[in-house]
PDB file of C-alpha atoms in Angstrom:
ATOM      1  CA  UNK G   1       0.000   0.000   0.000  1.00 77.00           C
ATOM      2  CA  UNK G   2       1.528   3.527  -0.870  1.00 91.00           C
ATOM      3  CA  UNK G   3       0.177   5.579   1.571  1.00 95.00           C
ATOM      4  CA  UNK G   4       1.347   9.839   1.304  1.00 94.00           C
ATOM      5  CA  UNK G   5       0.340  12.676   4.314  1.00 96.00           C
ATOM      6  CA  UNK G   6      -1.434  14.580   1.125  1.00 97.00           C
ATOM      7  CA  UNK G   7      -2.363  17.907   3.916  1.00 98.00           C
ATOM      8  CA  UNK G   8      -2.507  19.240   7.593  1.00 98.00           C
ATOM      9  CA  UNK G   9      -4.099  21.579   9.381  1.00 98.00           C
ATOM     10  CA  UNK G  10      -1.507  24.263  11.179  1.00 98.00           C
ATOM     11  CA  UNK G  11      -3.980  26.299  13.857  1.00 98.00           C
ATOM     12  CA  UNK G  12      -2.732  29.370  13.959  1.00 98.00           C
ATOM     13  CA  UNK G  13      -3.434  33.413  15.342  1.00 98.00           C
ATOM     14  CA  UNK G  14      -3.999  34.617  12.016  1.00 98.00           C
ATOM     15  CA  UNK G  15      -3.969  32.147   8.935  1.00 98.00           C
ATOM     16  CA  UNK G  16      -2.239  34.352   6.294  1.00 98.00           C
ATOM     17  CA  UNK G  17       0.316  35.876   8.708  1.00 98.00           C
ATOM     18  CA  UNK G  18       1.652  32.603   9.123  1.00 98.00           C
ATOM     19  CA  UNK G  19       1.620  31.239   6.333  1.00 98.00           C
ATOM     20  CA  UNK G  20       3.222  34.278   4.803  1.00 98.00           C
ATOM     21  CA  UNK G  21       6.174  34.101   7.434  1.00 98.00           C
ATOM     22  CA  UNK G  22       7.034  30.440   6.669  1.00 98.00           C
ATOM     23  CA  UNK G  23       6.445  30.793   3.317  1.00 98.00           C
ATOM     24  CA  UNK G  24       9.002  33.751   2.989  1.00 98.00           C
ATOM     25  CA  UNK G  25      11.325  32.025   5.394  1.00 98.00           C
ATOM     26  CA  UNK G  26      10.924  29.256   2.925  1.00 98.00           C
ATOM     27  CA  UNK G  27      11.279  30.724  -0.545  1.00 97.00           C
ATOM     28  CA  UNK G  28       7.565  29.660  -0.792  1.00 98.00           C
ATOM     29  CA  UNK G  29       4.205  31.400  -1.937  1.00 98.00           C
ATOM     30  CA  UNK G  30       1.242  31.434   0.645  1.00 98.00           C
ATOM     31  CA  UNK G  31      -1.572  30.379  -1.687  1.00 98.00           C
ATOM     32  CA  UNK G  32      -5.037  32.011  -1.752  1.00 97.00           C
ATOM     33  CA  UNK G  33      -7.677  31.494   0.943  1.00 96.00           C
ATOM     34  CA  UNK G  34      -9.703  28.298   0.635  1.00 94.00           C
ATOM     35  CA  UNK G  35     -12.356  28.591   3.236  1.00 96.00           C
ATOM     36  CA  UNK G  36     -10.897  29.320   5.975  1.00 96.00           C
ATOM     37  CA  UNK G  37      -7.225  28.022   4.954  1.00 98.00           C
ATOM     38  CA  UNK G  38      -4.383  29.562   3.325  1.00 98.00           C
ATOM     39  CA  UNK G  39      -2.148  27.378   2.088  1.00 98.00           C
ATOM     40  CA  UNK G  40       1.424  26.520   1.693  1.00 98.00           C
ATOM     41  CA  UNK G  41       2.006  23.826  -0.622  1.00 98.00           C
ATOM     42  CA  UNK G  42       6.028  22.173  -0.120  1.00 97.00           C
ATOM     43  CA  UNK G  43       7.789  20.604  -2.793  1.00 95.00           C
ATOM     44  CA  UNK G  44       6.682  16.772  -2.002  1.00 95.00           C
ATOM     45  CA  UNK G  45       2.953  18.031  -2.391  1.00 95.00           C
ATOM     46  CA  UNK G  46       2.407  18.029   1.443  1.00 97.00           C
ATOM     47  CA  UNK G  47       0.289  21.070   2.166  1.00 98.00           C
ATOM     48  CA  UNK G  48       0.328  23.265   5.497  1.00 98.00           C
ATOM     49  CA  UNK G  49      -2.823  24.429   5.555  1.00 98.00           C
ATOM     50  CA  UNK G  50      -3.254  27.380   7.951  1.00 98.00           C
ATOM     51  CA  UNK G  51      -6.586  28.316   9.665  1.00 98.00           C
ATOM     52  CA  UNK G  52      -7.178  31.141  12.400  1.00 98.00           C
ATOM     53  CA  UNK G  53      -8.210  29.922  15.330  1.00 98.00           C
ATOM     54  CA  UNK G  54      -8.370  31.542  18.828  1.00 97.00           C
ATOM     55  CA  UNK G  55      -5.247  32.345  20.395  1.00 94.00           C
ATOM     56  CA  UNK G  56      -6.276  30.085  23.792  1.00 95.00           C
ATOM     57  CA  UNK G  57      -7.214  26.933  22.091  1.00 96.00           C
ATOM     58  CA  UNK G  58      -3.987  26.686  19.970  1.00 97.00           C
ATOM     59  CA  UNK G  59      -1.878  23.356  20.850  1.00 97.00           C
ATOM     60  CA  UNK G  60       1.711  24.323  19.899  1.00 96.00           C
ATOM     61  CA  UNK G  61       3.348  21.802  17.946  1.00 97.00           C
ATOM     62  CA  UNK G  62       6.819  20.914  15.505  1.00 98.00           C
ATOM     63  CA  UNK G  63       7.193  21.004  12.292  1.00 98.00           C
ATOM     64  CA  UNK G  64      10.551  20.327  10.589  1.00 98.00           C
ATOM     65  CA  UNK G  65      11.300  20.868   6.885  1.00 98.00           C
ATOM     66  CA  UNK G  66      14.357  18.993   5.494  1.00 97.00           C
ATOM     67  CA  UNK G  67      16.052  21.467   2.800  1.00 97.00           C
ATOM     68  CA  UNK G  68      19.004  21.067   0.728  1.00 97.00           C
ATOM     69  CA  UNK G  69      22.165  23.108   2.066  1.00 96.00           C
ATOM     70  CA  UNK G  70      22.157  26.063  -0.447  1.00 95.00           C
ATOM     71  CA  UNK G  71      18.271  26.825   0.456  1.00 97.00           C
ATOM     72  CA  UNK G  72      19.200  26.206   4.495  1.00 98.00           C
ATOM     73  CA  UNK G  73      21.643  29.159   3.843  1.00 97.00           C
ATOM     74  CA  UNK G  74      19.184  31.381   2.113  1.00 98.00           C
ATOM     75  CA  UNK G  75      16.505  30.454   4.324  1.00 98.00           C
ATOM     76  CA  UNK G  76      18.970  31.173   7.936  1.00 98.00           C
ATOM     77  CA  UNK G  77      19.652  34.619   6.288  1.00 98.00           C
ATOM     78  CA  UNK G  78      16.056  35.204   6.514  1.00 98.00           C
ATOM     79  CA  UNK G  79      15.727  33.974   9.593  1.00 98.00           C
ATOM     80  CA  UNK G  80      18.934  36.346  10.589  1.00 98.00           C
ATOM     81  CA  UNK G  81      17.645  39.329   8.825  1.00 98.00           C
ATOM     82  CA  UNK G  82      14.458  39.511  10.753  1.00 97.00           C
ATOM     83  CA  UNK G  83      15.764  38.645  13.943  1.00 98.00           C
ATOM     84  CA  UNK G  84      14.051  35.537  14.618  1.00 98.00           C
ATOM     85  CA  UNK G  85      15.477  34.286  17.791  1.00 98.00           C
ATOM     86  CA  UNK G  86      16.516  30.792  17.253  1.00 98.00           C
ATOM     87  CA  UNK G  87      18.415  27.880  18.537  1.00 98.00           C
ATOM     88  CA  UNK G  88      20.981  24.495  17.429  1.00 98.00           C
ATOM     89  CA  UNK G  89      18.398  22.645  19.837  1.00 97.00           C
ATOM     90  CA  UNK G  90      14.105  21.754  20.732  1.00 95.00           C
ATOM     91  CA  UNK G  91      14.694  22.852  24.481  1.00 95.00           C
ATOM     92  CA  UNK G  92      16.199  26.307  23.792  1.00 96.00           C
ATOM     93  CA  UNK G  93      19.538  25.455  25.675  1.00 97.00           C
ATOM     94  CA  UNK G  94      21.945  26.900  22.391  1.00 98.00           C
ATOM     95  CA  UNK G  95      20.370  30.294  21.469  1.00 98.00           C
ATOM     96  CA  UNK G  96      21.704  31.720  18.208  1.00 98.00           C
ATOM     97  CA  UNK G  97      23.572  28.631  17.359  1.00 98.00           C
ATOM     98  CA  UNK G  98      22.733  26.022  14.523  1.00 98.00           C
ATOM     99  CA  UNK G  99      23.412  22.106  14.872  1.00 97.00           C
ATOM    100  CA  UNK G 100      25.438  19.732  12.883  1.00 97.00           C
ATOM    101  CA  UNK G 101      23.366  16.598  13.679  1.00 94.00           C
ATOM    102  CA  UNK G 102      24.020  13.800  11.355  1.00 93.00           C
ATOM    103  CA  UNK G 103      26.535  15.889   9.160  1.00 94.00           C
ATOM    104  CA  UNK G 104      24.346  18.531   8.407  1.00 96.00           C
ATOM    105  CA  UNK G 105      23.131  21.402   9.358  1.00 98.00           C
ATOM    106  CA  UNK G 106      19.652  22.443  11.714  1.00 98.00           C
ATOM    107  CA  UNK G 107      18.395  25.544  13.325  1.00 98.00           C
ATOM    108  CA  UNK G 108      14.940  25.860  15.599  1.00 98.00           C
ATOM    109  CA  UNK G 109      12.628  28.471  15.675  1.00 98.00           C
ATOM    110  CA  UNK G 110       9.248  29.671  16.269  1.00 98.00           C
ATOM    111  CA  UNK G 111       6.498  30.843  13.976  1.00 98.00           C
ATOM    112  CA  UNK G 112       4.350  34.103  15.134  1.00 97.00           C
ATOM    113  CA  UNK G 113       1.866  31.531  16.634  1.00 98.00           C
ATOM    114  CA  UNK G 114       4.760  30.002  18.792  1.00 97.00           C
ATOM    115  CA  UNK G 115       5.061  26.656  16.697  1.00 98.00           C
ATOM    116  CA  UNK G 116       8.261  25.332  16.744  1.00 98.00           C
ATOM    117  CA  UNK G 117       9.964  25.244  13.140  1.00 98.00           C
ATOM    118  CA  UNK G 118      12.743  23.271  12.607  1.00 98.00           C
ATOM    119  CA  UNK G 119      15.259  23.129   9.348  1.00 98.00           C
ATOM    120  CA  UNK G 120      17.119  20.362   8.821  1.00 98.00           C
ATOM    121  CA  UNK G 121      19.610  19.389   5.721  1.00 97.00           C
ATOM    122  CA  UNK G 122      20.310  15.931   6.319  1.00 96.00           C
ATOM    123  CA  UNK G 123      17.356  13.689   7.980  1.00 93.00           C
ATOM    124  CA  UNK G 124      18.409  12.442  11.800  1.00 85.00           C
ATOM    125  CA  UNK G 125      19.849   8.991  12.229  1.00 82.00           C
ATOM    126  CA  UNK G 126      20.236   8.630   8.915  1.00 64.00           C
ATOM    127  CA  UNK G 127      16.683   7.913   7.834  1.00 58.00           C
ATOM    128  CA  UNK G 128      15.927   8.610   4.065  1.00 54.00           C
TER     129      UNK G 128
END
């Protein structure tokens, strides 16, 4: 069976300032509002579909995008220009340092509805 994750819902403050922020941060468009969604559609044709919801009943939650190295340099500038705070680690022990987990490259950092966004280069423990 060939089974894909085809979409998911990211609950967010407001829908289309998040989506706009990862979607610059990624190089990507935010696409137009569908209902109450705007999405952001990645290369593997997995799409983040952001919806507004109220600030209280948002469940923070990861979400890591693996990147080749050339785009994780483009996208850390961006990071870097707009002064995202951001660490090399989940529990916020290495501020403004990257990792070099599994020979490549990683930075953390969190969305404007406090989701924690990961980059990553090279997948973790080798998985492909």
């Amino acid at each position: 069976m060939s089974v894909e994750l085809n979409h998911t819902i990211v609950h967010s403050r407001d829908n289309r300032e998040s989506a706009e922020f990862l979607a610059d941060i990624l190089g990507l468009t935010a696409g137009t509002e569908w209902g109450p969604f705007i999405p952001v559609v990645l290369a593997n044709g997995v799409t983040l579909d952001f919806a507004t919801v109220p600030a209280g009943s948002i469940t923070v939650q990861h979400y890591a995008f693996l990147i080749p190295e050339a785009e994780f340099d483009t996208a850390f500038g961006r990071i870097q220009e707009l002064s995202i705070p951001y660490w090399a680690d989940p529990h916020r022990k290495h501020p403004g340092e990257i990792n070099h987990n599994d020979g490549g490259r990683g930075v953390y950092f969190p969305d404007p509805s406090g989701h924690g966004m990961e980059l990553i280069t090279r997948p973790y423990g080798g998985w492909s």
